[in-house]
């Protein structure tokens, strides 16, 4: 498959994945609680480690119960901010008292004055995932660029979070696609690397 065919294939898969995710979300809007439980069971976070999450868009599994838990445990939490097309994401500090502002793509983000957080563990949103740990995102390449940068610089663990229904047999892969270390859903944990052994 050349890169144009790969992009077309991903576009088609994205349409299907949107519909499947929307349905899962409508059926179980509180799945974030099961997700929180599985995250806590699966990943022993070293004290004080910085964790990134996201403020969910309609359809995305609600990662906020887990973020509140990690904040209570004393972790620094960052939420993603798009600083430009073709640029890696930047993460800014969030806590329950922070008033969010609307950023690019209607995503809620911490205000510009919130300090930057460089996460070691990233809770990564996605449209679809496969049983080998590959993910399909919105197509901006934001998380691929961000993970490539963080993994080149330091220890970074990518944890895809999703509804179980978002699993597909295979996500088409290109050279830039960054595999996940874990995928955690409201029902299950998939582990692809031993990376969290700090
Ligand atoms: N909650 C959340 N925050 C996030 C992301 C995400 O996936 N989820 N991102 C992950 O990169 C970044 C924002 N990137 C985004 C890139 C594209 C679209 C987008 O195109 N949304 C369309 C739906 C897609 C389409 O119809 O083609 C929309 O808003 O209607 C949204 C977010 C950073 N923050
Ligand atoms: N590290 C990178 N350097 C340069 N281009 C990249 C990099 N990562 C991804 N891209 C390009 O970004 C575009 C979008 O990639 P892709 O379709 O894989 O996005 P995605 O994984 O669905 O989205 P996201 O990572 O934002 O969730 C592709 O053209 C891809 O080649």
Tab-separated table of C-alpha atoms and ligand atoms in Angstrom:
chain	number	residue	atom	x	y	z
A	1	UNK	CA	0.000	0.000	0.000
A	2	UNK	CA	1.476	3.405	-0.894
A	3	UNK	CA	0.953	6.394	1.370
A	4	UNK	CA	-2.040	7.753	-0.608
A	5	UNK	CA	-3.787	4.372	-0.414
A	6	UNK	CA	-2.987	4.161	3.268
A	7	UNK	CA	-4.481	7.619	3.873
A	8	UNK	CA	-7.667	6.674	1.949
A	9	UNK	CA	-7.978	3.447	3.867
A	10	UNK	CA	-7.597	5.305	7.163
A	11	UNK	CA	-10.205	7.880	6.113
A	12	UNK	CA	-12.700	5.117	5.399
A	13	UNK	CA	-11.934	3.346	8.671
A	14	UNK	CA	-12.288	6.660	10.563
A	15	UNK	CA	-15.882	7.073	9.317
A	16	UNK	CA	-16.826	3.606	10.508
A	17	UNK	CA	-14.979	4.055	13.781
A	18	UNK	CA	-16.756	7.347	14.542
A	19	UNK	CA	-20.138	5.629	14.212
A	20	UNK	CA	-19.150	2.657	16.368
A	21	UNK	CA	-17.668	4.881	19.070
A	22	UNK	CA	-20.702	7.161	19.122
A	23	UNK	CA	-22.931	4.158	19.673
A	24	UNK	CA	-20.769	2.785	22.490
A	25	UNK	CA	-20.738	6.215	24.156
A	26	UNK	CA	-24.520	6.593	23.971
A	27	UNK	CA	-24.994	3.094	25.383
A	28	UNK	CA	-22.600	3.612	28.302
A	29	UNK	CA	-21.768	7.246	29.092
A	30	UNK	CA	-20.437	6.275	32.554
A	31	UNK	CA	-17.815	3.831	31.275
A	32	UNK	CA	-15.152	6.168	32.672
A	33	UNK	CA	-15.644	4.542	36.066
A	34	UNK	CA	-14.787	1.062	34.746
A	35	UNK	CA	-11.893	2.620	32.871
A	36	UNK	CA	-10.591	4.206	36.087
A	37	UNK	CA	-10.744	0.843	37.885
A	38	UNK	CA	-8.824	-0.961	35.149
A	39	UNK	CA	-6.216	1.777	34.902
A	40	UNK	CA	-5.577	1.603	38.643
A	41	UNK	CA	-5.330	-2.203	38.548
A	42	UNK	CA	-3.107	-2.336	35.481
A	43	UNK	CA	-0.634	0.480	36.018
A	44	UNK	CA	1.202	1.104	39.255
A	45	UNK	CA	2.115	4.756	38.776
A	46	UNK	CA	5.362	5.723	40.493
A	47	UNK	CA	4.754	8.547	43.023
A	48	UNK	CA	4.821	12.059	41.628
A	49	UNK	CA	4.969	11.021	37.990
A	50	UNK	CA	3.428	13.378	35.390
A	51	UNK	CA	0.422	11.977	33.538
A	52	UNK	CA	-1.379	13.390	30.523
A	53	UNK	CA	-5.070	12.893	29.849
A	54	UNK	CA	-7.556	14.787	27.717
A	55	UNK	CA	-10.852	16.597	28.178
A	56	UNK	CA	-13.259	14.288	26.352
A	57	UNK	CA	-14.970	15.260	23.116
A	58	UNK	CA	-18.407	13.789	22.468
A	59	UNK	CA	-17.932	10.049	21.903
A	60	UNK	CA	-14.613	9.710	23.728
A	61	UNK	CA	-14.497	7.544	26.824
A	62	UNK	CA	-14.489	9.729	29.924
A	63	UNK	CA	-10.984	9.710	31.341
A	64	UNK	CA	-11.822	12.396	33.948
A	65	UNK	CA	-12.605	10.016	36.848
A	66	UNK	CA	-9.087	8.582	36.388
A	67	UNK	CA	-7.542	12.066	36.148
A	68	UNK	CA	-9.226	13.145	39.391
A	69	UNK	CA	-7.945	9.978	41.056
A	70	UNK	CA	-4.374	10.587	39.917
A	71	UNK	CA	-4.583	14.221	40.984
A	72	UNK	CA	-5.728	13.173	44.478
A	73	UNK	CA	-2.768	10.785	44.590
A	74	UNK	CA	-0.423	13.722	44.035
A	75	UNK	CA	0.441	13.291	40.362
A	76	UNK	CA	0.883	16.249	38.056
A	77	UNK	CA	-1.754	16.132	35.305
A	78	UNK	CA	-1.425	17.688	31.852
A	79	UNK	CA	-4.045	18.215	29.166
A	80	UNK	CA	-3.104	18.509	25.470
A	81	UNK	CA	-2.948	21.820	23.628
A	82	UNK	CA	-2.584	22.075	19.842
A	83	UNK	CA	0.031	24.753	19.169
A	84	UNK	CA	0.014	24.355	15.386
A	85	UNK	CA	-0.545	22.043	12.467
A	86	UNK	CA	2.271	19.489	12.095
A	87	UNK	CA	3.545	20.349	15.584
A	88	UNK	CA	3.681	17.957	18.529
A	89	UNK	CA	1.130	18.653	21.253
A	90	UNK	CA	2.091	20.595	24.357
A	91	UNK	CA	0.563	19.614	27.702
A	92	UNK	CA	-0.520	22.206	30.259
A	93	UNK	CA	-1.163	21.669	33.929
A	94	UNK	CA	-4.683	20.779	35.034
A	95	UNK	CA	-6.224	20.392	38.471
A	96	UNK	CA	-9.895	20.383	39.481
A	97	UNK	CA	-9.773	24.142	40.243
A	98	UNK	CA	-8.507	25.182	36.779
A	99	UNK	CA	-11.012	26.957	34.505
A	100	UNK	CA	-10.545	25.555	31.029
A	101	UNK	CA	-10.663	27.595	27.826
A	102	UNK	CA	-11.652	26.466	24.359
A	103	UNK	CA	-8.693	25.590	22.164
A	104	UNK	CA	-8.392	24.344	18.563
A	105	UNK	CA	-10.893	21.750	17.315
A	106	UNK	CA	-13.335	22.700	20.124
A	107	UNK	CA	-11.181	20.911	22.673
A	108	UNK	CA	-11.148	22.376	26.192
A	109	UNK	CA	-7.636	23.160	27.386
A	110	UNK	CA	-5.960	24.777	30.386
A	111	UNK	CA	-5.361	28.522	29.909
A	112	UNK	CA	-2.116	29.688	28.235
A	113	UNK	CA	-0.621	30.713	31.589
A	114	UNK	CA	-0.924	27.173	33.006
A	115	UNK	CA	2.583	25.701	33.330
A	116	UNK	CA	3.745	23.109	30.829
A	117	UNK	CA	3.800	19.478	31.969
A	118	UNK	CA	5.984	16.900	30.208
A	119	UNK	CA	4.155	13.616	30.766
A	120	UNK	CA	5.827	10.276	31.368
A	121	UNK	CA	2.544	8.403	31.046
A	122	UNK	CA	0.151	9.477	28.315
A	123	UNK	CA	-3.507	8.464	28.327
A	124	UNK	CA	-4.197	8.667	24.609
A	125	UNK	CA	-7.614	9.070	22.955
A	126	UNK	CA	-8.349	7.157	19.775
A	127	UNK	CA	-11.002	6.222	17.237
A	128	UNK	CA	-10.039	2.560	16.829
A	129	UNK	CA	-7.367	0.176	18.104
A	130	UNK	CA	-6.176	-3.273	17.106
A	131	UNK	CA	-4.999	-6.241	19.208
A	132	UNK	CA	-1.333	-5.407	18.442
A	133	UNK	CA	-1.517	-1.950	19.957
A	134	UNK	CA	-1.896	0.235	16.877
A	135	UNK	CA	-4.339	3.111	16.965
A	136	UNK	CA	-6.287	5.295	14.590
A	137	UNK	CA	-6.653	8.939	15.614
A	138	UNK	CA	-8.343	11.932	14.026
A	139	UNK	CA	-5.697	12.066	11.318
A	140	UNK	CA	-3.764	15.127	12.432
A	141	UNK	CA	-0.761	13.026	13.358
A	142	UNK	CA	-0.637	14.968	16.658
A	143	UNK	CA	-0.182	12.005	18.969
A	144	UNK	CA	2.191	10.249	16.547
A	145	UNK	CA	4.428	13.325	16.498
A	146	UNK	CA	4.126	13.831	20.255
A	147	UNK	CA	4.975	10.224	21.121
A	148	UNK	CA	7.889	10.160	18.659
A	149	UNK	CA	9.340	13.275	20.309
A	150	UNK	CA	8.790	12.201	23.920
A	151	UNK	CA	10.094	8.668	23.280
A	152	UNK	CA	13.230	10.080	21.663
A	153	UNK	CA	13.855	12.366	24.646
A	154	UNK	CA	12.907	10.294	27.648
A	155	UNK	CA	10.976	7.414	29.076
A	156	UNK	CA	7.364	7.745	27.850
A	157	UNK	CA	4.571	5.202	28.163
A	158	UNK	CA	1.577	5.415	25.828
A	159	UNK	CA	-1.686	4.061	27.202
A	160	UNK	CA	-4.550	4.068	24.704
A	161	UNK	CA	-7.940	4.440	26.393
A	162	UNK	CA	-11.140	3.479	24.622
A	163	UNK	CA	-14.407	1.609	24.688
A	164	UNK	CA	-13.916	-2.128	24.142
A	165	UNK	CA	-16.210	-1.753	21.125
A	166	UNK	CA	-13.518	0.330	19.398
A	167	UNK	CA	-11.358	-2.740	18.728
A	168	UNK	CA	-10.921	-3.619	15.043
A	169	UNK	CA	-9.018	-6.588	13.545
A	170	UNK	CA	-6.219	-4.402	12.178
A	171	UNK	CA	-5.484	-0.699	11.979
A	172	UNK	CA	-3.501	0.004	8.793
A	173	UNK	CA	0.036	1.059	9.711
A	174	UNK	CA	2.367	3.620	8.240
A	175	UNK	CA	5.964	4.352	9.126
A	176	UNK	CA	5.021	7.232	11.443
A	177	UNK	CA	2.476	5.319	13.483
A	178	UNK	CA	3.589	4.996	17.087
A	179	UNK	CA	2.448	1.782	18.794
A	180	UNK	CA	0.850	1.901	22.216
A	181	UNK	CA	2.355	0.226	25.293
A	182	UNK	CA	-1.067	-0.544	26.782
A	183	UNK	CA	-4.702	-0.237	25.871
A	184	UNK	CA	-7.206	0.019	28.695
A	185	UNK	CA	-10.967	-0.133	28.175
A	186	UNK	CA	-13.944	-0.210	30.534
A	187	UNK	CA	-13.664	-4.029	30.474
A	188	UNK	CA	-10.066	-5.053	29.838
A	189	UNK	CA	-6.359	-4.331	29.780
A	190	UNK	CA	-4.102	-5.116	26.798
A	191	UNK	CA	-0.373	-5.032	27.477
A	192	UNK	CA	2.140	-4.740	24.635
A	193	UNK	CA	5.361	-3.931	26.429
A	194	UNK	CA	7.035	-4.234	29.815
A	195	UNK	CA	7.770	-0.560	29.793
A	196	UNK	CA	6.236	0.487	33.068
A	197	UNK	CA	8.996	-1.229	35.055
A	198	UNK	CA	10.506	2.023	36.347
B	1	LIG	N1	-10.256	15.145	23.849
B	1	LIG	C1	-9.297	15.231	22.953
B	1	LIG	N2	-8.404	16.204	23.035
B	1	LIG	C2	-7.424	16.286	22.094
B	1	LIG	C3	-7.327	15.368	21.038
B	1	LIG	C4	-8.283	14.317	20.985
B	1	LIG	O1	-8.263	13.434	20.114
B	1	LIG	N3	-9.244	14.289	21.962
B	1	LIG	N4	-6.334	15.506	20.086
B	1	LIG	C5	-5.812	14.494	19.304
B	1	LIG	O2	-5.106	14.703	18.375
B	1	LIG	C6	-5.766	16.843	19.937
B	1	LIG	C7	-6.755	17.719	19.189
B	1	LIG	N5	-6.855	17.229	17.883
B	1	LIG	C8	-7.960	17.088	17.131
B	1	LIG	C9	-7.775	16.925	15.782
B	1	LIG	C10	-8.849	16.851	14.934
B	1	LIG	C11	-10.124	16.911	15.443
B	1	LIG	C12	-11.225	16.856	14.461
B	1	LIG	O3	-10.981	16.866	13.289
B	1	LIG	N6	-12.447	16.802	14.925
B	1	LIG	C13	-13.611	16.816	14.062
B	1	LIG	C14	-14.063	15.442	13.776
B	1	LIG	C15	-13.197	14.806	12.758
B	1	LIG	C16	-13.776	14.826	11.408
B	1	LIG	O4	-15.000	14.982	11.268
B	1	LIG	O5	-12.961	14.640	10.485
B	1	LIG	C17	-14.693	17.625	14.714
B	1	LIG	O6	-14.392	18.333	15.695
B	1	LIG	O7	-15.799	17.607	14.221
B	1	LIG	C18	-10.310	17.036	16.797
B	1	LIG	C19	-9.234	17.113	17.651
B	1	LIG	C20	-5.460	17.410	21.282
B	1	LIG	N7	-6.578	17.335	22.173
B	2	LIG	N1	6.435	11.991	13.404
B	2	LIG	C1	5.883	12.430	12.247
B	2	LIG	N2	6.570	13.211	11.397
B	2	LIG	C2	6.021	13.638	10.247
B	2	LIG	N3	4.782	13.343	9.848
B	2	LIG	C3	4.039	12.579	10.642
B	2	LIG	C4	4.548	12.089	11.888
B	2	LIG	N4	3.584	11.366	12.476
B	2	LIG	C5	2.514	11.396	11.637
B	2	LIG	N5	2.792	12.111	10.536
B	2	LIG	C6	1.869	12.375	9.407
B	2	LIG	O1	0.656	12.903	9.924
B	2	LIG	C7	-0.445	12.508	9.116
B	2	LIG	C8	-1.553	11.910	9.954
B	2	LIG	O2	-1.150	10.676	10.505
B	2	LIG	P1	-2.201	9.547	10.893
B	2	LIG	O3	-3.232	9.425	9.829
B	2	LIG	O4	-1.442	8.345	11.314
B	2	LIG	O5	-2.855	10.262	12.169
B	2	LIG	P2	-3.586	9.624	13.399
B	2	LIG	O6	-2.692	8.669	14.114
B	2	LIG	O7	-4.895	9.126	12.934
B	2	LIG	O8	-3.827	10.943	14.261
B	2	LIG	P3	-3.294	11.399	15.697
B	2	LIG	O9	-1.903	10.891	15.901
B	2	LIG	O10	-3.395	12.900	15.634
B	2	LIG	O11	-4.250	10.892	16.670
B	2	LIG	C9	0.095	11.490	8.100
B	2	LIG	O12	0.255	12.163	6.869
B	2	LIG	C10	1.440	11.097	8.714
B	2	LIG	O13	2.351	10.707	7.705
